[in-house]
PDB file of C-alpha atoms in Angstrom:
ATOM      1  CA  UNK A   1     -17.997  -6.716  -3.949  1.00  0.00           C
ATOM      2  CA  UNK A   2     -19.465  -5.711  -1.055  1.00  0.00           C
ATOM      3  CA  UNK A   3     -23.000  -7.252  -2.306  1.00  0.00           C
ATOM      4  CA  UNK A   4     -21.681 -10.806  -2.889  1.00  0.00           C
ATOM      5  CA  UNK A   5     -19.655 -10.567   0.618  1.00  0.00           C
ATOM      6  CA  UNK A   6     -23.407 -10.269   2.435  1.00  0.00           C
ATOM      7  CA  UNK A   7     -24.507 -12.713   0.031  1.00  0.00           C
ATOM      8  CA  UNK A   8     -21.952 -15.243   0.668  1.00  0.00           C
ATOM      9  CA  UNK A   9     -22.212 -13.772   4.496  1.00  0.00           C
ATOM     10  CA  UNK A  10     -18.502 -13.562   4.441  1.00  0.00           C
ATOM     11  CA  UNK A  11     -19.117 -10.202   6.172  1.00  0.00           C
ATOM     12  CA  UNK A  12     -19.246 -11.907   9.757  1.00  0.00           C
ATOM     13  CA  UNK A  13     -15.785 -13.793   9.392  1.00  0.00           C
ATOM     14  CA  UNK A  14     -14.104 -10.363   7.451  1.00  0.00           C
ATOM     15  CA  UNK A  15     -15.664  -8.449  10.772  1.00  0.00           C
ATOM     16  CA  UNK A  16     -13.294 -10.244  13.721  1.00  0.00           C
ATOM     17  CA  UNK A  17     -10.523  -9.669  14.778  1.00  0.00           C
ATOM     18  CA  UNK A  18      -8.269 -10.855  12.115  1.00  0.00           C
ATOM     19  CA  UNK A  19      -6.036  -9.355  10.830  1.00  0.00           C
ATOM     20  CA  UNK A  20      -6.379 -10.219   6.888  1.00  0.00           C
ATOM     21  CA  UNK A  21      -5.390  -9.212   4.068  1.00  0.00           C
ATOM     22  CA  UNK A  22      -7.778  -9.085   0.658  1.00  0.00           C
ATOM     23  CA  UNK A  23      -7.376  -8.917  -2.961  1.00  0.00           C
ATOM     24  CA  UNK A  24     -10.591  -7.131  -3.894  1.00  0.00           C
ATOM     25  CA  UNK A  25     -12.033  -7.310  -7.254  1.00  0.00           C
ATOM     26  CA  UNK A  26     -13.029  -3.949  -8.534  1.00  0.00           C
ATOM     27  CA  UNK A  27     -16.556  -3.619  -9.812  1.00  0.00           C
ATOM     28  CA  UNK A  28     -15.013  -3.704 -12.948  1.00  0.00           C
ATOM     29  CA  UNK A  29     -13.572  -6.844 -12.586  1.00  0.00           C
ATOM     30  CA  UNK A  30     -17.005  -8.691 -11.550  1.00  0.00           C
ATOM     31  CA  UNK A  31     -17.581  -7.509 -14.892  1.00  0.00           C
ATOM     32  CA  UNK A  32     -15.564  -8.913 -17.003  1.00  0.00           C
ATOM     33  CA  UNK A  33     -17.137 -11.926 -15.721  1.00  0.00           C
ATOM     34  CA  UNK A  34     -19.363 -14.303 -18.096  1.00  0.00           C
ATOM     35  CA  UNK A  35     -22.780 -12.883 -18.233  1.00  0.00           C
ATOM     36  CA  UNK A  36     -25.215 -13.840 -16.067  1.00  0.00           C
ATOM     37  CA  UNK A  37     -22.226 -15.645 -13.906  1.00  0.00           C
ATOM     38  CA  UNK A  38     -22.718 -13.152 -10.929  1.00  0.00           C
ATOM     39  CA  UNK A  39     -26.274 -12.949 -10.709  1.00  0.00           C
ATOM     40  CA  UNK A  40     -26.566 -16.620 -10.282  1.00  0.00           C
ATOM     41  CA  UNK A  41     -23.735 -16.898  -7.876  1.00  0.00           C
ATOM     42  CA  UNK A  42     -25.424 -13.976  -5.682  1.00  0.00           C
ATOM     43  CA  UNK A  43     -28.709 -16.505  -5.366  1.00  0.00           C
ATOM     44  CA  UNK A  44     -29.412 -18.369  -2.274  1.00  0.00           C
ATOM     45  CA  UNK A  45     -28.853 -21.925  -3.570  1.00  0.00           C
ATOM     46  CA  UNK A  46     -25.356 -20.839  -4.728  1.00  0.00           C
ATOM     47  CA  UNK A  47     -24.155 -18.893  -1.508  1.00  0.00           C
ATOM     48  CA  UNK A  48     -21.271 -22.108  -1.321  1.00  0.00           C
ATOM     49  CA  UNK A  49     -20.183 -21.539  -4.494  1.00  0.00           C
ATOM     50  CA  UNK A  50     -19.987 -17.801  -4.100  1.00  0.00           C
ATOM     51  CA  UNK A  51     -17.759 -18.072  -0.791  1.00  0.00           C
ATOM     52  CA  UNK A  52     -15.535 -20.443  -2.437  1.00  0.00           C
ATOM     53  CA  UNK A  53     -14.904 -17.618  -4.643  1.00  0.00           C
ATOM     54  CA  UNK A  54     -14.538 -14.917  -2.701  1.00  0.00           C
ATOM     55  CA  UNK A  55     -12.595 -17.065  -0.217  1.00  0.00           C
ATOM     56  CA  UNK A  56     -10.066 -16.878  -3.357  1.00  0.00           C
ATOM     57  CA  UNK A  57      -9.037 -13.067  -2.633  1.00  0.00           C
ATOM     58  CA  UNK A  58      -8.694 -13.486   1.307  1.00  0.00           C
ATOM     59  CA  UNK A  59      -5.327 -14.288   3.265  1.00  0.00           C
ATOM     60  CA  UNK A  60      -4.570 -14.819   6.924  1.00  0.00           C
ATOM     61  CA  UNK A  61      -2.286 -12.143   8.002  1.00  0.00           C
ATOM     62  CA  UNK A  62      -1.287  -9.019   6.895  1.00  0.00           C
ATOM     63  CA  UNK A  63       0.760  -8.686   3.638  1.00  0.00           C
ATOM     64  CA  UNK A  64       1.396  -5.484   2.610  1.00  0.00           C
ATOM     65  CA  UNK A  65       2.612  -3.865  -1.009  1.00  0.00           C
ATOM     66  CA  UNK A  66       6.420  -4.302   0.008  1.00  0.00           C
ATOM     67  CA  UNK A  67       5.958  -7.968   1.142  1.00  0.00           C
ATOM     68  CA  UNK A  68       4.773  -8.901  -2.503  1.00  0.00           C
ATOM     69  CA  UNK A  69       7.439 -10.638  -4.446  1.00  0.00           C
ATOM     70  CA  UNK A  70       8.263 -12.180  -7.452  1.00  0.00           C
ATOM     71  CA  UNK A  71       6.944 -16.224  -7.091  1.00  0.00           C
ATOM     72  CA  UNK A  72       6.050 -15.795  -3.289  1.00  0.00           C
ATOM     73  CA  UNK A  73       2.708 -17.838  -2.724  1.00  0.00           C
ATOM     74  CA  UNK A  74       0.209 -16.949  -0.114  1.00  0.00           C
ATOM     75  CA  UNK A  75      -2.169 -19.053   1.007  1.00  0.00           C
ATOM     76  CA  UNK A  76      -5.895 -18.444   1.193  1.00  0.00           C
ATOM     77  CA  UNK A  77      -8.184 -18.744   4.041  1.00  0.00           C
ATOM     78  CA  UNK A  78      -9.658 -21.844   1.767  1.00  0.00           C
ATOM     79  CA  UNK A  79      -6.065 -23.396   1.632  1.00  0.00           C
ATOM     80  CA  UNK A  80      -6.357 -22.340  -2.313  1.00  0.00           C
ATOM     81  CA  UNK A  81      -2.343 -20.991  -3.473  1.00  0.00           C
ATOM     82  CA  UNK A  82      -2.125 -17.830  -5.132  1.00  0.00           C
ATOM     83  CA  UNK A  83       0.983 -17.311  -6.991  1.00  0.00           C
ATOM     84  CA  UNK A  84       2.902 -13.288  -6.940  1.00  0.00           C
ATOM     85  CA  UNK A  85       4.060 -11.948 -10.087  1.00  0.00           C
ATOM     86  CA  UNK A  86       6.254  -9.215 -10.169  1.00  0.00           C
ATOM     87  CA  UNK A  87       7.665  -7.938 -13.776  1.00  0.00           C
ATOM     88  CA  UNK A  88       9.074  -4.138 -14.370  1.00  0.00           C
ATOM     89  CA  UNK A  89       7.081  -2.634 -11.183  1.00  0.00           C
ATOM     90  CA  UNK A  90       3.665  -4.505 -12.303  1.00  0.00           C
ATOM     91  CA  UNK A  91       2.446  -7.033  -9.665  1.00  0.00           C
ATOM     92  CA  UNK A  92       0.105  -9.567 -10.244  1.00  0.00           C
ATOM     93  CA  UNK A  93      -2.231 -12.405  -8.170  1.00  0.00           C
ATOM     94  CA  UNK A  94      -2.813 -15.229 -10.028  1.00  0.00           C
ATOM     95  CA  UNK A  95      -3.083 -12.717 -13.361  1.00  0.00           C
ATOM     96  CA  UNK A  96      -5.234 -10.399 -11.498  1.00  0.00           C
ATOM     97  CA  UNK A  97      -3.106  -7.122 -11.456  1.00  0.00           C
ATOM     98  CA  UNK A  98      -3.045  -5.258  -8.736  1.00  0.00           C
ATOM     99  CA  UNK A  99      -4.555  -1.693  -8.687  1.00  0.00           C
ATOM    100  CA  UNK A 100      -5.066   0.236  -5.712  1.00  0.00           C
ATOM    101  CA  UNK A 101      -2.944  -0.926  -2.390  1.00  0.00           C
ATOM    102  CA  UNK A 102      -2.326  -1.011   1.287  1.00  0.00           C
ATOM    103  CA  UNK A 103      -5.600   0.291   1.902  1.00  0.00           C
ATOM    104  CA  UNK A 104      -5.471  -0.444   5.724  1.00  0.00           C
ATOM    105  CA  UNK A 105      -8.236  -1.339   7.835  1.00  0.00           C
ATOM    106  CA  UNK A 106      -8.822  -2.020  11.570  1.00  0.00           C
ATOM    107  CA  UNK A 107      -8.258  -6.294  10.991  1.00  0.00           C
ATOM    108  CA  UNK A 108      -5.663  -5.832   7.994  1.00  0.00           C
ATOM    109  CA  UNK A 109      -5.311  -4.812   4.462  1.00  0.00           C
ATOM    110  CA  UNK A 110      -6.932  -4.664   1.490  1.00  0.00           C
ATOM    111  CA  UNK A 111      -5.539  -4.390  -2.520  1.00  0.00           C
ATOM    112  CA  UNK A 112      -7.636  -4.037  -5.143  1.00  0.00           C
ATOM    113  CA  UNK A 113      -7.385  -5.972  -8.516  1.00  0.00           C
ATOM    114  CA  UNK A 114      -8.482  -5.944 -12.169  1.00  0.00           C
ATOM    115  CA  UNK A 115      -9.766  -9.214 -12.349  1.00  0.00           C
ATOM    116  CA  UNK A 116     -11.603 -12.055 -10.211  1.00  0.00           C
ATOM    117  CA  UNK A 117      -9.766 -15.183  -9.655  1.00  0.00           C
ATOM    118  CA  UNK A 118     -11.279 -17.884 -10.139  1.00  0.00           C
ATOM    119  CA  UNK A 119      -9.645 -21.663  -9.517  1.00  0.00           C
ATOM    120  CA  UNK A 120     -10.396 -24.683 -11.203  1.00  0.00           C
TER     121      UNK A 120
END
């Protein structure tokens, strides 16, 4: 992830002062995406439609494991809903489930997931 966030230059606005809180796609998850589909978003023309995207995993505010409930929606920095899931101790964003958490940093939080989300 940390590629397409130059790429996208989303590395400037995630650097201030915050705080935020993001849904990270593993490496695994940019995977599972159609072939080819991240290689063309990481090229200069596309660098809009690659923020978009990764504008889809990041939150103003902090929200930490324990804030995430069942049907809570959190709004992201590109005014795009994501919806909360929470069934039998699994939580999931929009689908995406929710691996690794409260991973704090110095402007917020960051969760990892098993899949990107993508909006139509």
């Amino acid at each position: 992830m940390s590629k397409s966030i130059k790429a996208a230059e989303l590395d400037v606005v995630l650097s201030q002062k915050g705080p935020f809180t993001i849904f990270a796609p593993t490496d695994i998850a940019f995977g599972k995406l159609q072939s080819g589909r991240m290689s063309d978003l990481l090229k200069t023309e596309n660098r809009e439609k690659l923020t978009e995207l990764l504008n889809h995993h990041v939150v103003d505010g902090v929200t930490n494991f324990s804030d995430l409930r069942d049907n809570v929606k959190l709004v992201t920095t590109n005014g795009r809903e994501l919806t909360v899931k929470v069934d039998g101790g699994r939580v999931t964003i929009n689908g995406a489930a929710l691996q690794g958490r409260d991973n704090i940093g110095s402007n917020g939080v960051v969760h990892s997931l098993d899949t990107v989300i993508e909006m139509k």
